[in-house]
mmCIF file of C-alpha atoms and ligand atoms in Angstrom:
data_model
loop_
_atom_site.group_PDB
_atom_site.id
_atom_site.type_symbol
_atom_site.label_atom_id
_atom_site.label_comp_id
_atom_site.label_asym_id
_atom_site.label_seq_id
_atom_site.Cartn_x
_atom_site.Cartn_y
_atom_site.Cartn_z
ATOM 1 C CA UNK A 8 -118.102 65.171 -92.543
ATOM 2 C CA UNK A 9 -114.429 64.250 -92.914
ATOM 3 C CA UNK A 10 -112.471 66.278 -95.446
ATOM 4 C CA UNK A 11 -109.781 63.588 -95.426
ATOM 5 C CA UNK A 12 -111.914 61.392 -97.725
ATOM 6 C CA UNK A 13 -111.558 62.872 -101.188
ATOM 7 C CA UNK A 14 -111.357 59.754 -103.336
ATOM 8 C CA UNK A 15 -113.257 56.488 -102.771
ATOM 9 C CA UNK A 16 -112.571 53.186 -104.538
ATOM 10 C CA UNK A 17 -115.308 50.631 -105.273
ATOM 11 C CA UNK A 18 -114.876 46.936 -106.089
ATOM 12 C CA UNK A 19 -116.947 43.773 -106.466
ATOM 13 C CA UNK A 20 -115.425 40.627 -104.965
ATOM 14 C CA UNK A 21 -116.192 36.891 -104.596
ATOM 15 C CA UNK A 22 -119.170 35.388 -106.430
ATOM 16 C CA UNK A 23 -121.219 37.834 -108.482
ATOM 17 C CA UNK A 24 -124.867 38.537 -107.745
ATOM 18 C CA UNK A 25 -127.658 40.533 -109.406
ATOM 19 C CA UNK A 26 -127.715 44.053 -107.979
ATOM 20 C CA UNK A 27 -123.928 44.485 -107.829
ATOM 21 C CA UNK A 28 -124.058 46.889 -110.787
ATOM 22 C CA UNK A 29 -126.860 48.851 -109.156
ATOM 23 C CA UNK A 30 -124.684 49.133 -106.030
ATOM 24 C CA UNK A 31 -121.648 50.288 -108.044
ATOM 25 C CA UNK A 32 -123.876 52.893 -109.716
ATOM 26 C CA UNK A 33 -125.115 54.073 -106.342
ATOM 27 C CA UNK A 34 -121.625 54.381 -104.865
ATOM 28 C CA UNK A 35 -120.421 56.321 -107.925
ATOM 29 C CA UNK A 36 -123.409 58.690 -107.898
ATOM 30 C CA UNK A 37 -123.333 59.221 -104.130
ATOM 31 C CA UNK A 38 -119.652 60.189 -104.495
ATOM 32 C CA UNK A 39 -120.515 62.591 -107.341
ATOM 33 C CA UNK A 40 -123.312 64.099 -105.221
ATOM 34 C CA UNK A 41 -120.827 64.787 -102.400
ATOM 35 C CA UNK A 42 -118.089 66.036 -104.771
ATOM 36 C CA UNK A 43 -115.850 63.073 -104.059
ATOM 37 C CA UNK A 44 -113.888 61.326 -106.790
ATOM 38 C CA UNK A 45 -114.776 57.694 -107.368
ATOM 39 C CA UNK A 46 -112.414 55.054 -108.715
ATOM 40 C CA UNK A 47 -113.609 51.669 -109.989
ATOM 41 C CA UNK A 48 -111.307 48.791 -109.046
ATOM 42 C CA UNK A 49 -111.486 45.935 -111.566
ATOM 43 C CA UNK A 50 -111.416 42.189 -110.635
ATOM 44 C CA UNK A 51 -111.856 42.539 -106.891
ATOM 45 C CA UNK A 52 -108.732 42.425 -104.714
ATOM 46 C CA UNK A 53 -106.758 40.987 -107.647
ATOM 47 C CA UNK A 54 -107.232 44.267 -109.536
ATOM 48 C CA UNK A 55 -106.419 46.238 -106.398
ATOM 49 C CA UNK A 56 -103.023 44.507 -106.201
ATOM 50 C CA UNK A 57 -102.436 45.144 -109.927
ATOM 51 C CA UNK A 58 -103.565 48.800 -109.748
ATOM 52 C CA UNK A 59 -106.270 48.035 -112.326
ATOM 53 C CA UNK A 60 -108.290 51.197 -111.717
ATOM 54 C CA UNK A 61 -110.661 53.440 -113.679
ATOM 55 C CA UNK A 62 -112.018 56.873 -112.828
ATOM 56 C CA UNK A 63 -115.829 56.799 -112.708
ATOM 57 C CA UNK A 64 -118.124 59.801 -112.949
ATOM 58 C CA UNK A 65 -121.922 59.895 -112.644
ATOM 59 C CA UNK A 66 -122.424 59.318 -116.385
ATOM 60 C CA UNK A 67 -120.043 56.336 -116.507
ATOM 61 C CA UNK A 68 -122.636 54.173 -114.742
ATOM 62 C CA UNK A 69 -125.570 54.948 -117.004
ATOM 63 C CA UNK A 70 -127.618 51.996 -118.217
ATOM 64 C CA UNK A 71 -126.297 49.455 -115.702
ATOM 65 C CA UNK A 72 -128.972 49.438 -112.963
ATOM 66 C CA UNK A 73 -130.870 46.722 -114.834
ATOM 67 C CA UNK A 74 -127.855 44.553 -115.689
ATOM 68 C CA UNK A 75 -126.898 41.327 -113.903
ATOM 69 C CA UNK A 76 -123.254 40.415 -113.210
ATOM 70 C CA UNK A 77 -120.759 43.191 -112.525
ATOM 71 C CA UNK A 78 -119.209 45.652 -114.976
ATOM 72 C CA UNK A 79 -116.157 45.853 -112.675
ATOM 73 C CA UNK A 80 -115.707 42.040 -112.916
ATOM 74 C CA UNK A 81 -115.126 39.950 -109.840
ATOM 75 C CA UNK A 82 -112.368 37.606 -108.719
ATOM 76 C CA UNK A 83 -111.101 35.471 -105.871
ATOM 77 C CA UNK A 84 -107.577 36.626 -105.063
ATOM 78 C CA UNK A 85 -105.061 34.273 -103.463
ATOM 79 C CA UNK A 86 -102.450 37.030 -103.245
ATOM 80 C CA UNK A 87 -104.686 39.250 -101.125
ATOM 81 C CA UNK A 88 -104.607 36.530 -98.462
ATOM 82 C CA UNK A 89 -100.868 37.212 -98.070
ATOM 83 C CA UNK A 90 -99.208 40.119 -96.212
ATOM 84 C CA UNK A 91 -97.144 40.918 -99.328
ATOM 85 C CA UNK A 92 -100.249 40.980 -101.553
ATOM 86 C CA UNK A 93 -102.078 43.336 -99.247
ATOM 87 C CA UNK A 94 -98.995 45.603 -98.935
ATOM 88 C CA UNK A 95 -98.870 45.835 -102.732
ATOM 89 C CA UNK A 96 -102.613 46.652 -102.823
ATOM 90 C CA UNK A 97 -102.069 49.408 -100.236
ATOM 91 C CA UNK A 98 -99.207 50.829 -102.269
ATOM 92 C CA UNK A 99 -101.414 50.928 -105.408
ATOM 93 C CA UNK A 100 -104.285 52.612 -103.559
ATOM 94 C CA UNK A 101 -101.944 55.269 -102.144
ATOM 95 C CA UNK A 102 -100.333 55.794 -105.552
ATOM 96 C CA UNK A 103 -103.800 56.471 -107.010
ATOM 97 C CA UNK A 104 -104.682 58.796 -104.109
ATOM 98 C CA UNK A 105 -107.567 56.576 -102.933
ATOM 99 C CA UNK A 106 -108.511 57.331 -99.304
ATOM 100 C CA UNK A 107 -111.116 54.614 -98.638
ATOM 101 C CA UNK A 108 -112.899 51.767 -100.413
ATOM 102 C CA UNK A 109 -116.320 50.123 -100.588
ATOM 103 C CA UNK A 110 -116.252 46.376 -101.220
ATOM 104 C CA UNK A 111 -119.379 44.664 -102.536
ATOM 105 C CA UNK A 112 -119.166 40.923 -101.812
ATOM 106 C CA UNK A 113 -119.612 38.164 -99.241
ATOM 107 C CA UNK A 114 -118.123 37.396 -95.834
ATOM 108 C CA UNK A 115 -114.735 36.413 -97.313
ATOM 109 C CA UNK A 116 -114.478 39.825 -98.952
ATOM 110 C CA UNK A 117 -115.353 41.476 -95.623
ATOM 111 C CA UNK A 118 -112.709 39.425 -93.797
ATOM 112 C CA UNK A 119 -110.138 40.649 -96.323
ATOM 113 C CA UNK A 120 -111.273 44.258 -95.829
ATOM 114 C CA UNK A 121 -111.166 43.920 -92.048
ATOM 115 C CA UNK A 122 -107.592 42.581 -92.073
ATOM 116 C CA UNK A 123 -106.572 45.330 -94.511
ATOM 117 C CA UNK A 124 -108.085 47.943 -92.209
ATOM 118 C CA UNK A 125 -106.210 46.538 -89.196
ATOM 119 C CA UNK A 126 -102.897 46.473 -91.060
ATOM 120 C CA UNK A 127 -103.032 49.911 -92.682
ATOM 121 C CA UNK A 128 -105.714 51.775 -90.726
ATOM 122 C CA UNK A 129 -107.376 52.222 -94.121
ATOM 123 C CA UNK A 130 -111.097 53.198 -94.085
ATOM 124 C CA UNK A 131 -113.288 50.400 -95.509
ATOM 125 C CA UNK A 132 -117.012 49.754 -95.842
ATOM 126 C CA UNK A 133 -118.868 46.653 -97.080
ATOM 127 C CA UNK A 134 -122.075 46.009 -99.022
ATOM 128 C CA UNK A 135 -123.380 42.406 -98.860
ATOM 129 C CA UNK A 136 -123.656 41.033 -102.404
ATOM 130 C CA UNK A 137 -124.466 37.323 -102.564
ATOM 131 C CA UNK A 138 -127.575 35.378 -103.573
ATOM 132 C CA UNK A 139 -127.413 32.998 -100.583
ATOM 133 C CA UNK A 140 -128.539 35.595 -98.006
ATOM 134 C CA UNK A 141 -126.090 33.978 -95.597
ATOM 135 C CA UNK A 142 -124.703 37.112 -93.948
ATOM 136 C CA UNK A 143 -125.443 38.206 -90.414
ATOM 137 C CA UNK A 144 -126.569 41.822 -89.931
ATOM 138 C CA UNK A 145 -128.954 42.142 -92.860
ATOM 139 C CA UNK A 146 -132.295 40.536 -93.611
ATOM 140 C CA UNK A 147 -131.491 40.714 -97.322
ATOM 141 C CA UNK A 148 -128.244 40.508 -99.263
ATOM 142 C CA UNK A 149 -128.069 41.940 -102.787
ATOM 143 C CA UNK A 150 -129.214 39.418 -105.353
ATOM 144 C CA UNK A 151 -131.174 37.210 -102.973
ATOM 145 C CA UNK A 152 -134.596 38.532 -103.979
ATOM 146 C CA UNK A 153 -133.757 38.221 -107.681
ATOM 147 C CA UNK A 154 -132.496 34.652 -107.180
ATOM 148 C CA UNK A 155 -135.715 33.747 -105.341
ATOM 149 C CA UNK A 156 -137.790 35.007 -108.250
ATOM 150 C CA UNK A 157 -135.618 33.094 -110.724
ATOM 151 C CA UNK A 158 -136.014 29.875 -108.711
ATOM 152 C CA UNK A 159 -139.785 30.255 -108.319
ATOM 153 C CA UNK A 160 -140.109 30.847 -112.050
ATOM 154 C CA UNK A 161 -138.095 27.664 -112.713
ATOM 155 C CA UNK A 162 -140.186 25.628 -110.234
ATOM 156 C CA UNK A 163 -143.394 26.835 -111.912
ATOM 157 C CA UNK A 164 -142.086 25.615 -115.254
ATOM 158 C CA UNK A 165 -140.940 22.297 -113.837
ATOM 159 C CA UNK A 166 -144.376 21.887 -112.238
ATOM 160 C CA UNK A 167 -145.999 22.074 -115.688
ATOM 161 C CA UNK A 168 -144.069 19.072 -116.935
ATOM 162 C CA UNK A 169 -144.267 17.219 -113.596
ATOM 163 C CA UNK A 170 -148.055 17.375 -113.518
ATOM 164 C CA UNK A 171 -148.373 16.317 -117.163
ATOM 165 C CA UNK A 172 -146.481 13.077 -116.522
ATOM 166 C CA UNK A 173 -147.109 12.096 -112.874
ATOM 167 C CA UNK A 174 -143.520 12.941 -112.123
ATOM 168 C CA UNK A 175 -141.656 13.580 -108.932
ATOM 169 C CA UNK A 176 -138.963 16.216 -109.352
ATOM 170 C CA UNK A 177 -136.040 16.906 -107.064
ATOM 171 C CA UNK A 178 -135.036 20.498 -107.748
ATOM 172 C CA UNK A 179 -131.624 21.449 -106.372
ATOM 173 C CA UNK A 180 -131.123 25.120 -105.535
ATOM 174 C CA UNK A 181 -128.157 27.059 -104.148
ATOM 175 C CA UNK A 182 -127.537 27.212 -100.394
ATOM 176 C CA UNK A 183 -124.513 25.355 -99.017
ATOM 177 C CA UNK A 184 -124.862 26.538 -95.425
ATOM 178 C CA UNK A 185 -128.290 28.123 -95.174
ATOM 179 C CA UNK A 186 -131.659 27.189 -96.637
ATOM 180 C CA UNK A 187 -133.160 30.629 -97.268
ATOM 181 C CA UNK A 188 -133.550 30.123 -101.017
ATOM 182 C CA UNK A 189 -134.916 26.575 -100.700
ATOM 183 C CA UNK A 190 -137.349 27.424 -97.924
ATOM 184 C CA UNK A 191 -138.801 30.585 -99.441
ATOM 185 C CA UNK A 192 -138.851 29.440 -103.069
ATOM 186 C CA UNK A 193 -140.194 26.066 -101.924
ATOM 187 C CA UNK A 194 -143.152 27.661 -100.166
ATOM 188 C CA UNK A 195 -143.757 30.061 -103.080
ATOM 189 C CA UNK A 196 -143.524 27.241 -105.629
ATOM 190 C CA UNK A 197 -145.850 24.943 -103.656
ATOM 191 C CA UNK A 198 -143.194 22.270 -103.029
ATOM 192 C CA UNK A 199 -144.294 19.069 -101.285
ATOM 193 C CA UNK A 200 -141.068 18.891 -99.316
ATOM 194 C CA UNK A 201 -138.174 21.260 -98.706
ATOM 195 C CA UNK A 202 -134.769 19.944 -97.658
ATOM 196 C CA UNK A 203 -132.448 22.480 -96.044
ATOM 197 C CA UNK A 204 -129.092 22.420 -94.210
ATOM 198 C CA UNK A 205 -130.738 23.456 -90.921
ATOM 199 C CA UNK A 206 -133.090 20.496 -90.563
ATOM 200 C CA UNK A 207 -132.589 16.771 -91.082
ATOM 201 C CA UNK A 208 -135.849 15.285 -92.341
ATOM 202 C CA UNK A 209 -134.306 11.832 -92.789
ATOM 203 C CA UNK A 210 -134.762 9.596 -95.818
ATOM 204 C CA UNK A 211 -137.532 7.489 -94.324
ATOM 205 C CA UNK A 212 -139.602 10.494 -93.353
ATOM 206 C CA UNK A 213 -139.110 11.919 -96.825
ATOM 207 C CA UNK A 214 -140.494 8.789 -98.464
ATOM 208 C CA UNK A 215 -143.290 8.608 -95.926
ATOM 209 C CA UNK A 216 -144.249 12.209 -96.611
ATOM 210 C CA UNK A 217 -144.208 11.653 -100.383
ATOM 211 C CA UNK A 218 -146.399 8.545 -99.973
ATOM 212 C CA UNK A 219 -148.830 10.588 -97.899
ATOM 213 C CA UNK A 220 -148.993 13.304 -100.501
ATOM 214 C CA UNK A 221 -149.610 10.740 -103.286
ATOM 215 C CA UNK A 222 -152.346 9.099 -101.245
ATOM 216 C CA UNK A 223 -154.040 12.448 -100.731
ATOM 217 C CA UNK A 224 -154.572 12.629 -104.488
ATOM 218 C CA UNK A 225 -151.516 14.520 -105.732
ATOM 219 C CA UNK A 226 -150.336 13.244 -109.096
ATOM 220 C CA UNK A 227 -147.019 15.093 -109.144
ATOM 221 C CA UNK A 228 -144.584 16.305 -106.551
ATOM 222 C CA UNK A 229 -141.765 18.801 -106.288
ATOM 223 C CA UNK A 230 -139.097 18.491 -103.628
ATOM 224 C CA UNK A 231 -136.817 21.521 -103.317
ATOM 225 C CA UNK A 232 -133.358 20.604 -102.065
ATOM 226 C CA UNK A 233 -130.723 23.092 -100.878
ATOM 227 C CA UNK A 234 -127.193 22.163 -102.059
ATOM 228 C CA UNK A 235 -126.084 21.578 -98.464
ATOM 229 C CA UNK A 236 -129.221 19.770 -97.230
ATOM 230 C CA UNK A 237 -128.759 17.932 -93.975
ATOM 231 C CA UNK A 238 -129.775 14.462 -95.149
ATOM 232 C CA UNK A 239 -126.308 14.644 -96.672
ATOM 233 C CA UNK A 240 -127.137 12.900 -99.956
ATOM 234 C CA UNK A 241 -126.635 14.392 -103.380
ATOM 235 C CA UNK A 242 -129.819 15.093 -105.254
ATOM 236 C CA UNK A 243 -129.035 12.131 -107.523
ATOM 237 C CA UNK A 244 -128.657 9.791 -104.533
ATOM 238 C CA UNK A 245 -132.008 11.052 -103.238
ATOM 239 C CA UNK A 246 -133.556 10.186 -106.590
ATOM 240 C CA UNK A 247 -132.080 6.661 -106.464
ATOM 241 C CA UNK A 248 -133.360 6.126 -102.924
ATOM 242 C CA UNK A 249 -136.888 7.233 -103.777
ATOM 243 C CA UNK A 250 -136.803 5.219 -107.028
ATOM 244 C CA UNK A 251 -135.993 2.096 -105.012
ATOM 245 C CA UNK A 252 -138.414 2.753 -102.167
ATOM 246 C CA UNK A 253 -141.462 4.258 -103.832
ATOM 247 C CA UNK A 254 -143.586 2.958 -106.635
ATOM 248 C CA UNK A 255 -145.785 4.845 -109.064
ATOM 249 C CA UNK A 256 -143.617 7.892 -109.678
ATOM 250 C CA UNK A 257 -141.278 8.699 -112.508
ATOM 251 C CA UNK A 258 -138.512 10.455 -110.536
ATOM 252 C CA UNK A 259 -136.448 13.212 -112.192
ATOM 253 C CA UNK A 260 -133.778 15.650 -111.071
ATOM 254 C CA UNK A 261 -133.251 19.276 -112.045
ATOM 255 C CA UNK A 262 -130.149 21.122 -110.813
ATOM 256 C CA UNK A 263 -130.727 24.833 -111.340
ATOM 257 C CA UNK A 264 -127.049 25.791 -110.909
ATOM 258 C CA UNK A 265 -125.566 29.073 -112.058
ATOM 259 C CA UNK A 266 -128.723 30.352 -113.747
ATOM 260 C CA UNK A 267 -129.703 31.390 -110.203
ATOM 261 C CA UNK A 268 -126.898 33.952 -110.127
ATOM 262 C CA UNK A 269 -127.791 35.643 -113.389
ATOM 263 C CA UNK A 270 -130.457 37.917 -114.758
ATOM 264 C CA UNK A 271 -131.705 41.420 -114.375
ATOM 265 C CA UNK A 272 -132.027 42.444 -110.702
ATOM 266 C CA UNK A 273 -135.534 42.687 -109.227
ATOM 267 C CA UNK A 274 -137.023 46.039 -108.234
ATOM 268 C CA UNK A 275 -136.320 45.149 -104.601
ATOM 269 C CA UNK A 276 -132.620 44.492 -105.271
ATOM 270 C CA UNK A 277 -132.228 47.683 -107.309
ATOM 271 C CA UNK A 278 -133.752 49.810 -104.572
ATOM 272 C CA UNK A 279 -131.766 48.005 -101.862
ATOM 273 C CA UNK A 280 -128.525 48.475 -103.817
ATOM 274 C CA UNK A 281 -129.261 52.182 -104.274
ATOM 275 C CA UNK A 282 -129.910 52.631 -100.551
ATOM 276 C CA UNK A 283 -126.843 50.637 -99.516
ATOM 277 C CA UNK A 284 -124.489 52.497 -101.855
ATOM 278 C CA UNK A 285 -125.557 55.881 -100.494
ATOM 279 C CA UNK A 286 -125.214 54.668 -96.896
ATOM 280 C CA UNK A 287 -121.741 53.223 -97.560
ATOM 281 C CA UNK A 288 -120.401 56.466 -99.046
ATOM 282 C CA UNK A 289 -122.029 58.742 -96.465
ATOM 283 C CA UNK A 290 -120.756 56.549 -93.615
ATOM 284 C CA UNK A 291 -117.184 56.741 -94.931
ATOM 285 C CA UNK A 292 -117.300 60.520 -95.305
ATOM 286 C CA UNK A 293 -118.903 60.694 -91.865
ATOM 287 C CA UNK A 294 -115.747 59.095 -90.447
ATOM 288 C CA UNK A 295 -117.014 55.507 -90.024
ATOM 289 C CA UNK A 296 -114.999 52.475 -91.084
ATOM 290 C CA UNK A 297 -114.959 48.684 -90.774
ATOM 291 C CA UNK A 298 -118.732 48.217 -91.070
ATOM 292 C CA UNK A 299 -121.117 46.360 -93.336
ATOM 293 C CA UNK A 300 -124.223 48.153 -94.541
ATOM 294 C CA UNK A 301 -127.355 46.074 -93.974
ATOM 295 C CA UNK A 302 -131.147 46.156 -93.957
ATOM 296 C CA UNK A 303 -132.904 45.687 -90.607
ATOM 297 C CA UNK A 304 -136.651 46.274 -90.197
ATOM 298 C CA UNK A 305 -136.577 48.272 -93.425
ATOM 299 C CA UNK A 306 -133.923 50.615 -92.042
ATOM 300 C CA UNK A 307 -130.454 50.780 -93.576
ATOM 301 C CA UNK A 308 -128.048 50.228 -90.725
ATOM 302 C CA UNK A 309 -124.399 49.363 -90.007
ATOM 303 C CA UNK A 310 -122.992 46.162 -88.483
ATOM 304 C CA UNK A 311 -119.299 45.919 -87.477
ATOM 305 C CA UNK A 312 -117.408 43.646 -89.886
ATOM 306 C CA UNK A 313 -116.316 41.261 -87.135
ATOM 307 C CA UNK A 314 -119.956 40.648 -86.146
ATOM 308 C CA UNK A 315 -121.094 40.307 -89.765
ATOM 309 C CA UNK A 316 -118.353 37.762 -90.415
ATOM 310 C CA UNK A 317 -118.700 35.744 -87.200
ATOM 311 C CA UNK A 318 -122.485 35.888 -86.802
ATOM 312 C CA UNK A 319 -124.841 33.335 -88.315
ATOM 313 C CA UNK A 320 -127.736 34.185 -90.591
ATOM 314 C CA UNK A 321 -130.682 32.165 -89.311
ATOM 315 C CA UNK A 322 -133.726 30.903 -91.155
ATOM 316 C CA UNK A 323 -137.142 31.966 -89.987
ATOM 317 C CA UNK A 324 -138.596 29.018 -88.027
ATOM 318 C CA UNK A 325 -142.119 30.275 -88.660
ATOM 319 C CA UNK A 326 -141.557 29.537 -92.343
ATOM 320 C CA UNK A 327 -140.765 25.898 -91.558
ATOM 321 C CA UNK A 328 -144.111 25.556 -89.819
ATOM 322 C CA UNK A 329 -145.947 27.328 -92.650
ATOM 323 C CA UNK A 330 -144.292 24.999 -95.121
ATOM 324 C CA UNK A 331 -145.434 21.947 -93.090
ATOM 325 C CA UNK A 332 -148.996 23.222 -92.966
ATOM 326 C CA UNK A 333 -149.037 24.019 -96.691
ATOM 327 C CA UNK A 334 -148.148 20.430 -97.596
ATOM 328 C CA UNK A 335 -151.168 19.030 -95.714
HETATM 329 P P1 ATP B 426 -119.171 34.454 -101.856
HETATM 330 O O1 ATP B 426 -120.238 34.571 -100.801
HETATM 331 O O2 ATP B 426 -119.680 34.607 -103.221
HETATM 332 O O3 ATP B 426 -118.270 33.253 -101.682
HETATM 333 P P2 ATP B 426 -117.031 35.937 -100.652
HETATM 334 O O4 ATP B 426 -116.718 37.384 -100.572
HETATM 335 O O5 ATP B 426 -117.290 35.225 -99.350
HETATM 336 O O6 ATP B 426 -118.243 35.767 -101.649
HETATM 337 P P3 ATP B 426 -114.457 34.629 -100.952
HETATM 338 O O7 ATP B 426 -113.847 33.953 -102.129
HETATM 339 O O8 ATP B 426 -114.569 33.884 -99.679
HETATM 340 O O9 ATP B 426 -115.882 35.167 -101.447
HETATM 341 O O10 ATP B 426 -113.631 35.971 -100.652
HETATM 342 C C1 ATP B 426 -113.369 36.907 -101.696
HETATM 343 C C2 ATP B 426 -111.943 37.362 -101.609
HETATM 344 O O11 ATP B 426 -111.717 38.016 -100.350
HETATM 345 C C3 ATP B 426 -110.921 36.228 -101.631
HETATM 346 O O12 ATP B 426 -110.647 35.787 -102.940
HETATM 347 C C4 ATP B 426 -109.705 36.904 -100.999
HETATM 348 O O13 ATP B 426 -109.028 37.705 -101.916
HETATM 349 C C5 ATP B 426 -110.366 37.809 -99.944
HETATM 350 N N1 ATP B 426 -110.325 37.118 -98.644
HETATM 351 C C6 ATP B 426 -111.166 36.172 -98.170
HETATM 352 N N2 ATP B 426 -110.768 35.721 -96.950
HETATM 353 C C7 ATP B 426 -109.626 36.401 -96.661
HETATM 354 C C8 ATP B 426 -108.708 36.396 -95.574
HETATM 355 N N3 ATP B 426 -108.867 35.598 -94.512
HETATM 356 N N4 ATP B 426 -107.657 37.238 -95.642
HETATM 357 C C9 ATP B 426 -107.462 38.061 -96.676
HETATM 358 N N5 ATP B 426 -108.286 38.098 -97.752
HETATM 359 C C10 ATP B 426 -109.345 37.299 -97.745
#
């Protein structure tokens, strides 16, 4: 254990996700357990530059494990992308006596931390907080499981109205670069088709597949579309295409949007956040730096930042096959 780490800062950065509060709570309590001071940094790197800090003890994080969003607030900071901005942030951290920080965020936040570490040899550790699950080095990011449950719940509700009116619904879910949410929630919600960034189904095959499903006796259909699906059409353009090329369906669109980011974190995300926070703090006091904490085969492990940032999070191809079989 290093006795050079006496005060650890914690911040949430980039887009918020359910489970960030549970992770902040875990970092604060792990610090208290090891007799280390913990300082909350408001508004991500923006607050770091401004010295917007608050001392946090174990009791200061009571009642937040079940809350969505982040009590520390989050931000995207342009200034932190500059040498001057980062120098100011370093100055503020030193002034407050902070020896290391834990950043909870996505790959952009980790890139910022990595550069900061290179410039100032400042100990840093990352916890992946994003609903997209698009980070290499962990099977689950914080908030992903909660978002999946939110999306499945929404699909179930949409299904009720779709089946009452012989409707075909395109449901757009988050996922610009990876289709984890669409693929998993699509299978769980019994979608007839799932469109993801990793696979180009093609418009003709989509219509063909929907015709087949109608012929087999289905009176309603749900197509789950990831934001960045590879057909490359917006969900509204998909609707127009199907409207023009398929008869007998009333086609509707539902864009789930930011509701997917909100809500109380699932049990899985709360437990994951608690495990990750402890690992982040204990790794820093054990002398490690420049890593992301992740979950691999149910073990909490570390991945170097440069690998986490450069690596690609891949979808499970077995799920694609299962999804095909389920739509038979
Ligand atoms: P999300 O997955 O929700 O987008 P993220 O952490 O990837 O989360 P970004 O906006 O990409 O979100 O990054 C968060 C912050 O990290 C940025 O606002 C910026 O302050 C810092 N950051 C990102 N990239 C860099 C970089 N190349 N250099 C310095 N700082 C960076």
